[in-house]
mmCIF file of C-alpha atoms in Angstrom:
data_model
loop_
_atom_site.group_PDB
_atom_site.id
_atom_site.type_symbol
_atom_site.label_atom_id
_atom_site.label_comp_id
_atom_site.label_asym_id
_atom_site.label_seq_id
_atom_site.Cartn_x
_atom_site.Cartn_y
_atom_site.Cartn_z
ATOM 1 C CA LEU A 174 10.830 6.272 44.288
ATOM 2 C CA ALA A 175 14.350 5.546 45.521
ATOM 3 C CA GLU A 176 15.883 7.515 42.647
ATOM 4 C CA GLN A 177 17.255 10.885 43.731
ATOM 5 C CA PRO A 178 18.239 13.895 41.597
ATOM 6 C CA ALA A 179 21.821 14.644 40.631
ATOM 7 C CA SER A 180 23.897 16.923 42.848
ATOM 8 C CA SER A 181 26.584 19.332 41.654
ATOM 9 C CA PRO A 182 29.766 20.058 43.676
ATOM 10 C CA GLY A 183 28.909 21.809 46.929
ATOM 11 C CA VAL A 184 25.176 21.033 46.637
ATOM 12 C CA TRP A 185 23.080 18.171 48.019
ATOM 13 C CA ASN A 186 19.798 17.736 46.122
ATOM 14 C CA ARG A 187 17.110 15.318 47.182
ATOM 15 C CA THR A 188 13.413 14.593 46.780
ATOM 16 C CA ASP A 189 11.098 14.221 49.741
ATOM 17 C CA HIS A 190 8.162 11.989 48.798
ATOM 18 C CA ARG A 191 5.413 13.399 51.002
ATOM 19 C CA PRO A 192 1.889 11.991 51.342
ATOM 20 C CA LEU A 193 -0.950 14.197 50.166
ATOM 21 C CA GLU A 194 -2.427 16.757 52.558
ATOM 22 C CA GLY A 195 -5.700 15.066 53.363
ATOM 23 C CA PHE A 196 -7.352 11.684 52.941
ATOM 24 C CA ILE A 197 -8.110 9.417 49.991
ATOM 25 C CA LEU A 198 -11.464 7.834 49.140
ATOM 26 C CA ALA A 199 -11.070 4.349 47.623
ATOM 27 C CA MET A 200 -14.169 2.929 45.916
ATOM 28 C CA THR A 201 -13.748 -0.663 44.798
ATOM 29 C CA PRO A 202 -15.635 -3.214 42.632
ATOM 30 C CA PHE A 203 -16.996 -6.675 43.352
ATOM 31 C CA ASN A 204 -15.137 -8.660 40.768
ATOM 32 C CA PHE A 205 -11.539 -8.871 42.032
ATOM 33 C CA THR A 206 -10.708 -9.141 45.719
ATOM 34 C CA ALA A 207 -7.102 -8.232 44.883
ATOM 35 C CA ILE A 208 -8.200 -4.995 43.179
ATOM 36 C CA ALA A 209 -10.382 -4.144 46.160
ATOM 37 C CA GLY A 210 -7.365 -4.574 48.405
ATOM 38 C CA ASN A 211 -5.019 -2.701 46.093
ATOM 39 C CA LEU A 212 -6.984 0.537 45.779
ATOM 40 C CA PRO A 213 -6.873 1.485 49.481
ATOM 41 C CA THR A 214 -3.420 0.048 50.182
ATOM 42 C CA ALA A 215 -1.563 1.831 47.359
ATOM 43 C CA PRO A 216 -2.236 5.319 48.831
ATOM 44 C CA ALA A 217 -1.645 3.964 52.341
ATOM 45 C CA LEU A 218 1.794 2.676 51.329
ATOM 46 C CA CYS A 219 2.639 6.262 50.402
ATOM 47 C CA GLY A 220 1.674 7.540 53.856
ATOM 48 C CA ASN A 221 -1.934 8.552 53.234
ATOM 49 C CA THR A 222 -4.999 7.770 55.302
ATOM 50 C CA VAL A 223 -7.839 6.167 53.360
ATOM 51 C CA VAL A 224 -11.607 5.787 53.549
ATOM 52 C CA TRP A 225 -12.413 2.496 51.813
ATOM 53 C CA LYS A 226 -15.908 2.002 50.384
ATOM 54 C CA PRO A 227 -16.136 -1.538 48.928
ATOM 55 C CA SER A 228 -18.888 -2.867 46.701
ATOM 56 C CA GLU A 229 -21.872 -4.050 48.721
ATOM 57 C CA LYS A 230 -21.582 -7.278 46.704
ATOM 58 C CA GLN A 231 -18.096 -7.873 48.107
ATOM 59 C CA ALA A 232 -18.578 -6.995 51.777
ATOM 60 C CA LEU A 233 -17.365 -10.287 53.249
ATOM 61 C CA ALA A 234 -14.215 -10.395 51.116
ATOM 62 C CA ALA A 235 -13.475 -6.776 52.089
ATOM 63 C CA HIS A 236 -13.852 -7.705 55.763
ATOM 64 C CA PHE A 237 -11.348 -10.538 55.444
ATOM 65 C CA THR A 238 -8.967 -8.310 53.476
ATOM 66 C CA MET A 239 -8.958 -5.892 56.409
ATOM 67 C CA GLU A 240 -8.315 -8.796 58.782
ATOM 68 C CA VAL A 241 -5.265 -9.768 56.723
ATOM 69 C CA LEU A 242 -3.975 -6.184 56.712
ATOM 70 C CA ARG A 243 -4.395 -5.897 60.480
ATOM 71 C CA ALA A 244 -2.605 -9.200 61.001
ATOM 72 C CA ALA A 245 0.246 -7.843 58.868
ATOM 73 C CA GLY A 246 0.576 -4.843 61.206
ATOM 74 C CA LEU A 247 -1.596 -2.142 59.632
ATOM 75 C CA PRO A 248 -2.234 0.478 62.353
ATOM 76 C CA ASP A 249 -5.803 1.423 63.202
ATOM 77 C CA GLY A 250 -7.107 4.490 61.404
ATOM 78 C CA VAL A 251 -4.882 4.226 58.323
ATOM 79 C CA ILE A 252 -7.410 2.353 56.160
ATOM 80 C CA ASN A 253 -10.977 2.837 57.349
ATOM 81 C CA LEU A 254 -13.456 0.329 55.929
ATOM 82 C CA VAL A 255 -16.914 1.892 55.593
ATOM 83 C CA HIS A 256 -19.924 -0.047 54.312
ATOM 84 C CA GLY A 257 -23.017 1.752 53.086
ATOM 85 C CA ASP A 258 -24.568 3.677 50.245
ATOM 86 C CA GLY A 259 -21.930 4.815 47.771
ATOM 87 C CA ALA A 260 -23.601 8.135 47.038
ATOM 88 C CA GLU A 261 -23.898 9.056 50.718
ATOM 89 C CA ILE A 262 -20.324 8.066 51.535
ATOM 90 C CA SER A 263 -18.852 9.887 48.552
ATOM 91 C CA GLU A 264 -20.897 13.022 49.292
ATOM 92 C CA ALA A 265 -19.635 13.081 52.877
ATOM 93 C CA CYS A 266 -16.045 12.710 51.695
ATOM 94 C CA PHE A 267 -16.318 15.267 48.900
ATOM 95 C CA ASP A 268 -17.841 17.816 51.279
ATOM 96 C CA HIS A 269 -14.749 17.718 53.510
ATOM 97 C CA PRO A 270 -12.006 20.304 52.827
ATOM 98 C CA ASP A 271 -9.318 17.682 53.518
ATOM 99 C CA PHE A 272 -10.466 15.411 50.687
ATOM 100 C CA ALA A 273 -7.291 14.872 48.658
ATOM 101 C CA GLY A 274 -7.931 12.077 46.200
ATOM 102 C CA LEU A 275 -10.200 9.435 44.679
ATOM 103 C CA HIS A 276 -9.028 5.926 43.781
ATOM 104 C CA PHE A 277 -11.842 4.289 41.841
ATOM 105 C CA THR A 278 -12.667 1.168 39.880
ATOM 106 C CA GLY A 279 -16.221 0.790 38.623
ATOM 107 C CA SER A 280 -18.607 1.906 35.913
ATOM 108 C CA LEU A 281 -17.969 4.753 33.489
ATOM 109 C CA ASN A 282 -21.119 6.693 34.360
ATOM 110 C CA VAL A 283 -20.455 6.533 38.097
ATOM 111 C CA PHE A 284 -16.871 7.731 37.606
ATOM 112 C CA ARG A 285 -17.984 10.625 35.429
ATOM 113 C CA GLY A 286 -20.545 11.577 38.064
ATOM 114 C CA LEU A 287 -17.979 11.490 40.863
ATOM 115 C CA TRP A 288 -15.550 13.579 38.823
ATOM 116 C CA GLY A 289 -18.270 16.167 38.257
ATOM 117 C CA GLN A 290 -19.108 16.324 41.961
ATOM 118 C CA ILE A 291 -15.464 16.911 42.820
ATOM 119 C CA GLY A 292 -15.216 19.597 40.156
ATOM 120 C CA LYS A 293 -18.153 21.530 41.595
ATOM 121 C CA ARG A 294 -16.369 21.680 44.964
ATOM 122 C CA ILE A 295 -12.865 22.320 43.658
ATOM 123 C CA ALA A 296 -12.519 25.729 45.342
ATOM 124 C CA THR A 297 -13.318 24.264 48.767
ATOM 125 C CA TYR A 298 -10.375 21.878 49.001
ATOM 126 C CA ARG A 299 -7.021 22.537 50.612
ATOM 127 C CA THR A 300 -5.296 20.996 47.601
ATOM 128 C CA PHE A 301 -6.312 19.878 44.125
ATOM 129 C CA PRO A 302 -7.538 16.281 44.563
ATOM 130 C CA ARG A 303 -5.854 13.491 42.645
ATOM 131 C CA ILE A 304 -8.398 11.503 40.633
ATOM 132 C CA VAL A 305 -7.443 8.007 39.515
ATOM 133 C CA GLY A 306 -10.049 5.782 37.914
ATOM 134 C CA GLU A 307 -10.440 2.618 35.885
ATOM 135 C CA THR A 308 -13.892 2.154 34.443
ATOM 136 C CA GLY A 309 -14.427 -0.559 31.870
ATOM 137 C CA GLY A 310 -13.735 -1.821 28.409
ATOM 138 C CA LYS A 311 -15.100 -3.331 25.243
ATOM 139 C CA ASP A 312 -11.989 -5.386 24.813
ATOM 140 C CA PHE A 313 -11.036 -6.807 21.453
ATOM 141 C CA LEU A 314 -9.223 -9.676 19.861
ATOM 142 C CA VAL A 315 -8.339 -9.194 16.210
ATOM 143 C CA ALA A 316 -6.923 -12.086 14.214
ATOM 144 C CA HIS A 317 -4.816 -11.860 11.066
ATOM 145 C CA PRO A 318 -5.138 -14.572 8.374
ATOM 146 C CA SER A 319 -1.754 -15.899 9.524
ATOM 147 C CA ALA A 320 -3.006 -16.661 13.065
ATOM 148 C CA ASP A 321 -2.887 -20.171 14.537
ATOM 149 C CA VAL A 322 -6.397 -21.634 14.930
ATOM 150 C CA ASP A 323 -5.703 -23.706 18.055
ATOM 151 C CA GLN A 324 -4.061 -20.805 19.860
ATOM 152 C CA LEU A 325 -6.856 -18.489 18.813
ATOM 153 C CA THR A 326 -9.558 -20.882 20.034
ATOM 154 C CA THR A 327 -8.014 -21.142 23.487
ATOM 155 C CA ALA A 328 -7.505 -17.391 23.777
ATOM 156 C CA LEU A 329 -11.102 -16.625 22.813
ATOM 157 C CA VAL A 330 -12.598 -19.154 25.226
ATOM 158 C CA ARG A 331 -10.413 -18.179 28.158
ATOM 159 C CA GLY A 332 -10.442 -14.477 27.391
ATOM 160 C CA ALA A 333 -14.211 -14.255 27.027
ATOM 161 C CA PHE A 334 -15.532 -16.722 29.587
ATOM 162 C CA GLU A 335 -13.160 -16.888 32.560
ATOM 163 C CA TYR A 336 -14.965 -15.635 35.663
ATOM 164 C CA GLN A 337 -18.159 -15.473 33.579
ATOM 165 C CA GLY A 338 -16.704 -12.578 31.593
ATOM 166 C CA GLN A 339 -16.994 -10.366 34.679
ATOM 167 C CA LYS A 340 -13.665 -8.684 34.053
ATOM 168 C CA CYS A 341 -13.134 -5.227 32.650
ATOM 169 C CA SER A 342 -10.414 -6.878 30.530
ATOM 170 C CA ALA A 343 -12.533 -9.749 29.161
ATOM 171 C CA ALA A 344 -12.578 -10.335 25.418
ATOM 172 C CA SER A 345 -16.044 -9.308 24.302
ATOM 173 C CA ARG A 346 -15.574 -8.542 20.592
ATOM 174 C CA ALA A 347 -13.529 -10.465 18.049
ATOM 175 C CA TYR A 348 -12.608 -9.825 14.424
ATOM 176 C CA ILE A 349 -11.837 -12.996 12.469
ATOM 177 C CA PRO A 350 -10.771 -13.243 8.786
ATOM 178 C CA ARG A 351 -13.092 -15.260 6.601
ATOM 179 C CA SER A 352 -10.381 -17.737 5.566
ATOM 180 C CA LEU A 353 -9.669 -18.516 9.223
ATOM 181 C CA TRP A 354 -13.299 -18.630 10.326
ATOM 182 C CA ARG A 355 -13.931 -21.739 8.221
ATOM 183 C CA ASP A 356 -11.486 -23.663 10.407
ATOM 184 C CA LEU A 357 -12.157 -21.801 13.660
ATOM 185 C CA GLU A 358 -15.942 -21.862 14.017
ATOM 186 C CA GLU A 359 -16.406 -25.566 14.748
ATOM 187 C CA PRO A 360 -13.660 -25.958 17.407
ATOM 188 C CA LEU A 361 -14.598 -22.640 19.001
ATOM 189 C CA VAL A 362 -18.254 -23.620 19.339
ATOM 190 C CA ALA A 363 -17.291 -27.083 20.607
ATOM 191 C CA ALA A 364 -14.869 -25.697 23.195
ATOM 192 C CA THR A 365 -17.484 -23.230 24.404
ATOM 193 C CA ALA A 366 -20.112 -25.965 24.696
ATOM 194 C CA SER A 367 -17.712 -28.082 26.756
ATOM 195 C CA LEU A 368 -17.326 -25.494 29.528
ATOM 196 C CA THR A 369 -18.672 -26.774 32.836
ATOM 197 C CA MET A 370 -20.760 -24.519 35.066
ATOM 198 C CA GLY A 371 -21.547 -24.843 38.744
ATOM 199 C CA ASP A 372 -20.225 -24.210 42.231
ATOM 200 C CA PRO A 373 -16.863 -22.374 42.058
ATOM 201 C CA ALA A 374 -15.787 -24.272 45.182
ATOM 202 C CA ASP A 375 -15.647 -27.311 42.898
ATOM 203 C CA PHE A 376 -12.389 -26.825 41.020
ATOM 204 C CA SER A 377 -13.585 -29.001 38.148
ATOM 205 C CA THR A 378 -16.006 -26.270 37.045
ATOM 206 C CA PHE A 379 -14.883 -23.628 34.566
ATOM 207 C CA MET A 380 -17.607 -21.057 35.275
ATOM 208 C CA GLY A 381 -19.930 -20.041 38.069
ATOM 209 C CA ALA A 382 -22.954 -17.760 38.218
ATOM 210 C CA VAL A 383 -22.947 -14.043 37.457
ATOM 211 C CA ILE A 384 -22.895 -11.726 40.448
ATOM 212 C CA ASP A 385 -26.587 -10.928 40.961
ATOM 213 C CA GLU A 386 -30.067 -10.774 39.500
ATOM 214 C CA GLY A 387 -29.507 -7.387 37.875
ATOM 215 C CA ALA A 388 -26.531 -8.681 35.911
ATOM 216 C CA PHE A 389 -28.450 -11.824 35.000
ATOM 217 C CA ARG A 390 -31.373 -9.801 33.616
ATOM 218 C CA ARG A 391 -29.087 -7.577 31.527
ATOM 219 C CA HIS A 392 -27.304 -10.543 29.992
ATOM 220 C CA ALA A 393 -30.557 -12.411 29.360
ATOM 221 C CA GLN A 394 -31.936 -9.347 27.586
ATOM 222 C CA ALA A 395 -28.819 -8.979 25.424
ATOM 223 C CA ILE A 396 -29.011 -12.640 24.418
ATOM 224 C CA ALA A 397 -32.732 -12.367 23.638
ATOM 225 C CA MET A 398 -32.056 -9.368 21.411
ATOM 226 C CA ALA A 399 -29.305 -11.295 19.623
ATOM 227 C CA HIS A 400 -31.770 -14.113 18.916
ATOM 228 C CA GLU A 401 -34.302 -11.666 17.467
ATOM 229 C CA ASP A 402 -32.001 -9.343 15.504
ATOM 230 C CA THR A 403 -31.614 -10.192 11.819
ATOM 231 C CA ALA A 404 -28.055 -8.810 11.839
ATOM 232 C CA THR A 405 -26.906 -11.312 14.469
ATOM 233 C CA SER A 406 -27.019 -15.051 15.027
ATOM 234 C CA VAL A 407 -26.330 -16.973 18.233
ATOM 235 C CA ILE A 408 -23.906 -19.772 17.319
ATOM 236 C CA ALA A 409 -23.056 -21.055 20.811
ATOM 237 C CA GLY A 410 -24.860 -20.996 24.139
ATOM 238 C CA GLY A 411 -27.684 -18.518 24.254
ATOM 239 C CA THR A 412 -29.594 -19.804 27.272
ATOM 240 C CA THR A 413 -29.909 -18.742 30.913
ATOM 241 C CA ASP A 414 -31.015 -20.457 34.124
ATOM 242 C CA ASP A 415 -32.126 -18.701 37.319
ATOM 243 C CA ARG A 416 -33.663 -21.668 39.133
ATOM 244 C CA GLN A 417 -30.755 -21.806 41.576
ATOM 245 C CA GLY A 418 -28.275 -18.983 41.176
ATOM 246 C CA TRP A 419 -27.861 -16.674 38.201
ATOM 247 C CA PHE A 420 -26.339 -18.795 35.457
ATOM 248 C CA VAL A 421 -25.713 -17.469 31.949
ATOM 249 C CA GLN A 422 -24.465 -20.014 29.455
ATOM 250 C CA PRO A 423 -21.279 -18.895 27.660
ATOM 251 C CA THR A 424 -22.605 -17.368 24.467
ATOM 252 C CA ILE A 425 -21.077 -16.511 21.107
ATOM 253 C CA VAL A 426 -22.933 -14.159 18.781
ATOM 254 C CA ARG A 427 -21.936 -13.591 15.179
ATOM 255 C CA SER A 428 -22.667 -10.100 13.891
ATOM 256 C CA ASP A 429 -22.710 -9.105 10.240
ATOM 257 C CA ASP A 430 -22.646 -5.464 11.332
ATOM 258 C CA PRO A 431 -19.216 -4.494 12.724
ATOM 259 C CA ARG A 432 -20.804 -1.520 14.483
ATOM 260 C CA HIS A 433 -23.673 -3.436 16.058
ATOM 261 C CA HIS A 434 -24.322 -2.381 19.659
ATOM 262 C CA LEU A 435 -23.053 -5.784 20.815
ATOM 263 C CA MET A 436 -19.701 -4.806 19.281
ATOM 264 C CA GLU A 437 -19.752 -1.426 21.032
ATOM 265 C CA THR A 438 -21.349 -1.836 24.462
ATOM 266 C CA GLU A 439 -19.703 -3.326 27.538
ATOM 267 C CA LEU A 440 -21.832 -6.205 28.834
ATOM 268 C CA PHE A 441 -19.604 -7.508 31.649
ATOM 269 C CA GLY A 442 -20.755 -11.064 31.168
ATOM 270 C CA PRO A 443 -20.092 -14.290 29.228
ATOM 271 C CA ILE A 444 -21.094 -12.978 25.804
ATOM 272 C CA LEU A 445 -18.601 -12.795 22.933
ATOM 273 C CA THR A 446 -19.577 -11.095 19.673
ATOM 274 C CA VAL A 447 -17.673 -12.072 16.525
ATOM 275 C CA HIS A 448 -17.451 -10.191 13.239
ATOM 276 C CA VAL A 449 -16.050 -12.069 10.233
ATOM 277 C CA TYR A 450 -14.185 -9.822 7.803
ATOM 278 C CA ASP A 451 -12.833 -10.337 4.292
ATOM 279 C CA ASP A 452 -9.119 -11.155 4.320
ATOM 280 C CA ALA A 453 -8.334 -8.231 2.033
ATOM 281 C CA GLU A 454 -9.802 -5.781 4.575
ATOM 282 C CA TRP A 455 -7.103 -6.123 7.268
ATOM 283 C CA GLU A 456 -6.319 -2.397 7.279
ATOM 284 C CA HIS A 457 -9.983 -1.422 7.344
ATOM 285 C CA THR A 458 -10.613 -3.889 10.149
ATOM 286 C CA LEU A 459 -7.882 -2.297 12.253
ATOM 287 C CA ASP A 460 -9.667 1.024 11.741
ATOM 288 C CA LEU A 461 -12.913 -0.583 12.921
ATOM 289 C CA VAL A 462 -11.237 -1.991 16.022
ATOM 290 C CA ASP A 463 -9.883 1.437 16.900
ATOM 291 C CA SER A 464 -13.041 3.443 16.270
ATOM 292 C CA THR A 465 -15.989 1.208 17.181
ATOM 293 C CA SER A 466 -15.938 1.465 20.982
ATOM 294 C CA PRO A 467 -15.323 4.488 23.236
ATOM 295 C CA TYR A 468 -13.192 2.321 25.533
ATOM 296 C CA ALA A 469 -9.468 1.621 25.282
ATOM 297 C CA LEU A 470 -8.578 -0.821 28.035
ATOM 298 C CA THR A 471 -7.246 -4.115 26.654
ATOM 299 C CA GLY A 472 -6.878 -5.743 23.282
ATOM 300 C CA ALA A 473 -5.020 -8.503 21.491
ATOM 301 C CA VAL A 474 -3.737 -9.343 18.043
ATOM 302 C CA PHE A 475 -3.123 -12.889 16.838
ATOM 303 C CA ALA A 476 -0.756 -13.381 13.902
ATOM 304 C CA THR A 477 2.419 -15.152 12.868
ATOM 305 C CA ASP A 478 3.161 -12.535 10.205
ATOM 306 C CA ARG A 479 5.588 -10.097 11.854
ATOM 307 C CA LEU A 480 4.660 -7.254 9.526
ATOM 308 C CA ALA A 481 0.987 -7.707 10.426
ATOM 309 C CA ILE A 482 1.837 -7.622 14.140
ATOM 310 C CA ASP A 483 3.873 -4.456 13.711
ATOM 311 C CA ARG A 484 1.090 -2.837 11.695
ATOM 312 C CA ALA A 485 -1.476 -3.676 14.372
ATOM 313 C CA MET A 486 0.866 -2.390 17.091
ATOM 314 C CA HIS A 487 1.120 0.938 15.263
ATOM 315 C CA ARG A 488 -2.486 1.327 14.124
ATOM 316 C CA LEU A 489 -3.953 0.283 17.493
ATOM 317 C CA ARG A 490 -1.500 2.260 19.595
ATOM 318 C CA ASN A 491 -4.247 4.189 21.382
ATOM 319 C CA ALA A 492 -6.923 1.484 21.246
ATOM 320 C CA ALA A 493 -5.725 -0.373 24.348
ATOM 321 C CA GLY A 494 -3.694 0.491 27.419
ATOM 322 C CA ASN A 495 -2.783 -3.186 27.746
ATOM 323 C CA PHE A 496 -1.973 -4.737 24.367
ATOM 324 C CA TYR A 497 -1.335 -8.456 23.952
ATOM 325 C CA ILE A 498 0.359 -10.244 21.062
ATOM 326 C CA ASN A 499 -0.718 -13.865 20.612
ATOM 327 C CA ASP A 500 -2.324 -13.972 24.048
ATOM 328 C CA LYS A 501 -5.764 -13.342 25.481
ATOM 329 C CA PRO A 502 -6.422 -9.724 26.554
ATOM 330 C CA THR A 503 -6.852 -10.644 30.222
ATOM 331 C CA GLY A 504 -4.668 -11.690 33.131
ATOM 332 C CA ALA A 505 -2.343 -8.740 33.746
ATOM 333 C CA VAL A 506 0.191 -9.606 36.465
ATOM 334 C CA VAL A 507 1.284 -7.028 39.041
ATOM 335 C CA GLY A 508 4.851 -5.971 38.336
ATOM 336 C CA GLN A 509 4.783 -7.466 34.837
ATOM 337 C CA GLN A 510 1.922 -5.819 32.918
ATOM 338 C CA PRO A 511 0.895 -2.584 34.693
ATOM 339 C CA PHE A 512 -2.839 -2.286 34.127
ATOM 340 C CA GLY A 513 -5.019 0.531 32.847
ATOM 341 C CA GLY A 514 -6.400 2.237 29.772
ATOM 342 C CA ALA A 515 -7.375 5.680 28.527
ATOM 343 C CA ARG A 516 -10.307 7.128 26.575
ATOM 344 C CA ALA A 517 -13.512 6.029 28.342
ATOM 345 C CA SER A 518 -11.618 3.317 30.231
ATOM 346 C CA GLY A 519 -10.105 5.683 32.770
ATOM 347 C CA THR A 520 -7.056 7.735 33.649
ATOM 348 C CA ASN A 521 -4.522 5.004 32.761
ATOM 349 C CA ASP A 522 -2.501 5.398 35.941
ATOM 350 C CA LYS A 523 -1.354 1.781 35.739
ATOM 351 C CA ALA A 524 -2.439 -0.125 38.816
ATOM 352 C CA GLY A 525 0.173 -2.550 40.060
ATOM 353 C CA SER A 526 3.121 -0.303 39.239
ATOM 354 C CA ALA A 527 5.148 2.589 40.611
ATOM 355 C CA LEU A 528 3.310 4.867 38.169
ATOM 356 C CA ASN A 529 0.185 4.484 40.307
ATOM 357 C CA LEU A 530 2.072 5.124 43.549
ATOM 358 C CA LEU A 531 3.359 8.422 42.173
ATOM 359 C CA ARG A 532 -0.221 9.700 42.092
ATOM 360 C CA TRP A 533 -0.428 9.466 45.892
ATOM 361 C CA ILE A 534 2.632 11.518 46.762
ATOM 362 C CA SER A 535 3.366 15.236 46.705
ATOM 363 C CA PRO A 536 7.104 15.514 45.996
ATOM 364 C CA ARG A 537 9.183 18.217 47.652
ATOM 365 C CA SER A 538 12.494 19.153 46.054
ATOM 366 C CA VAL A 539 15.176 20.014 48.600
ATOM 367 C CA LYS A 540 18.434 21.793 47.756
ATOM 368 C CA GLU A 541 21.060 22.108 50.463
ATOM 369 C CA THR A 542 24.069 24.303 49.684
ATOM 370 C CA LEU A 543 27.083 23.049 51.633
ATOM 371 C CA ASP A 544 29.215 26.188 51.184
ATOM 372 C CA PRO A 545 26.910 29.196 50.702
ATOM 373 C CA PRO A 546 28.395 32.201 48.848
ATOM 374 C CA THR A 547 29.417 35.263 50.855
ATOM 375 C CA ASP A 548 29.878 37.700 47.955
ATOM 376 C CA HIS A 549 26.865 38.980 46.048
ATOM 377 C CA THR A 550 28.918 39.865 42.949
ATOM 378 C CA TYR A 551 29.325 37.453 40.048
ATOM 379 C CA PRO A 552 32.633 36.222 38.534
ATOM 380 C CA HIS A 553 32.144 38.192 35.300
ATOM 381 C CA MET A 554 32.096 41.375 37.423
ATOM 382 C CA TRP A 555 35.494 40.765 39.001
ATOM 383 C CA GLU A 556 37.648 42.106 36.149
#
């Protein structure tokens, strides 16, 4: 934003980074307190006022985030925290002619619905609203026969089961070559079985409960279907416990069908589906990775063969907005891996980077002529 345009002799050119004319609605998810804080503060940093609607499952964390912002000097009225029904709050904002933008992280269907509501009112707004959204992902890890088994095991366990898989970036589908699977299956199952579950305040636990009963029921149903389906087999985990909290055991499902719904559908929980492919079908497998899911958020390739890495980089260019080589597909760091994806995963405006901030400004180009001309004729007319 500090970069200014070039100026020719006698002219001073500059860019005025103005806030948008109106207010921004920020709608944030339960799963990352940092994301919930980022969505309202990014537009505010650019001079905009914001209505912040947090997830009802994250109300206390949102309250404390506001306390931190106030302690840091945030003036009253810049970010306005509003709890309540999401539909009612969004309707009230969208009905206002000064609505100027939506900053959203949440489900695909909700985002599509909000976009449609804005579109129906487009003629009523003072300016065309900016719409920035990150929805979800069916994030992949594809391994080449040259991949390291120990590295792959760690990446799958961490990528799939950290925070109970409640990340839009979590690894939820994996493609493993048959030659590698013989050495990978046993340590992967053992590592998954070793994960401790319990109170997240106890730092010795690896996993806690899923967010609520609704999530628990969805995951339990998916696991039950995997047990019953002849095309799938549960090779790790596969149990749930709701006696105290909503605990879903980290689960690995093997699917013979690479287009099984467990390979296509975002579950947002600790369920990893694995498809084992023939080593000779590397190219075909890359096609499957690219075409199986409507999402394109994160993905990873594991290989030591440089040609295989380059091929995956090229073939999967549009399959993930955040692409990882020999690393799990989660854990983007602000300022290092700007985060976001396209297709059904959102607008790919890269949260945590200047690219996102640019969405919340309305640039004005200013040209100041230091010595204005006093003759209306042009040099070629002077002969």
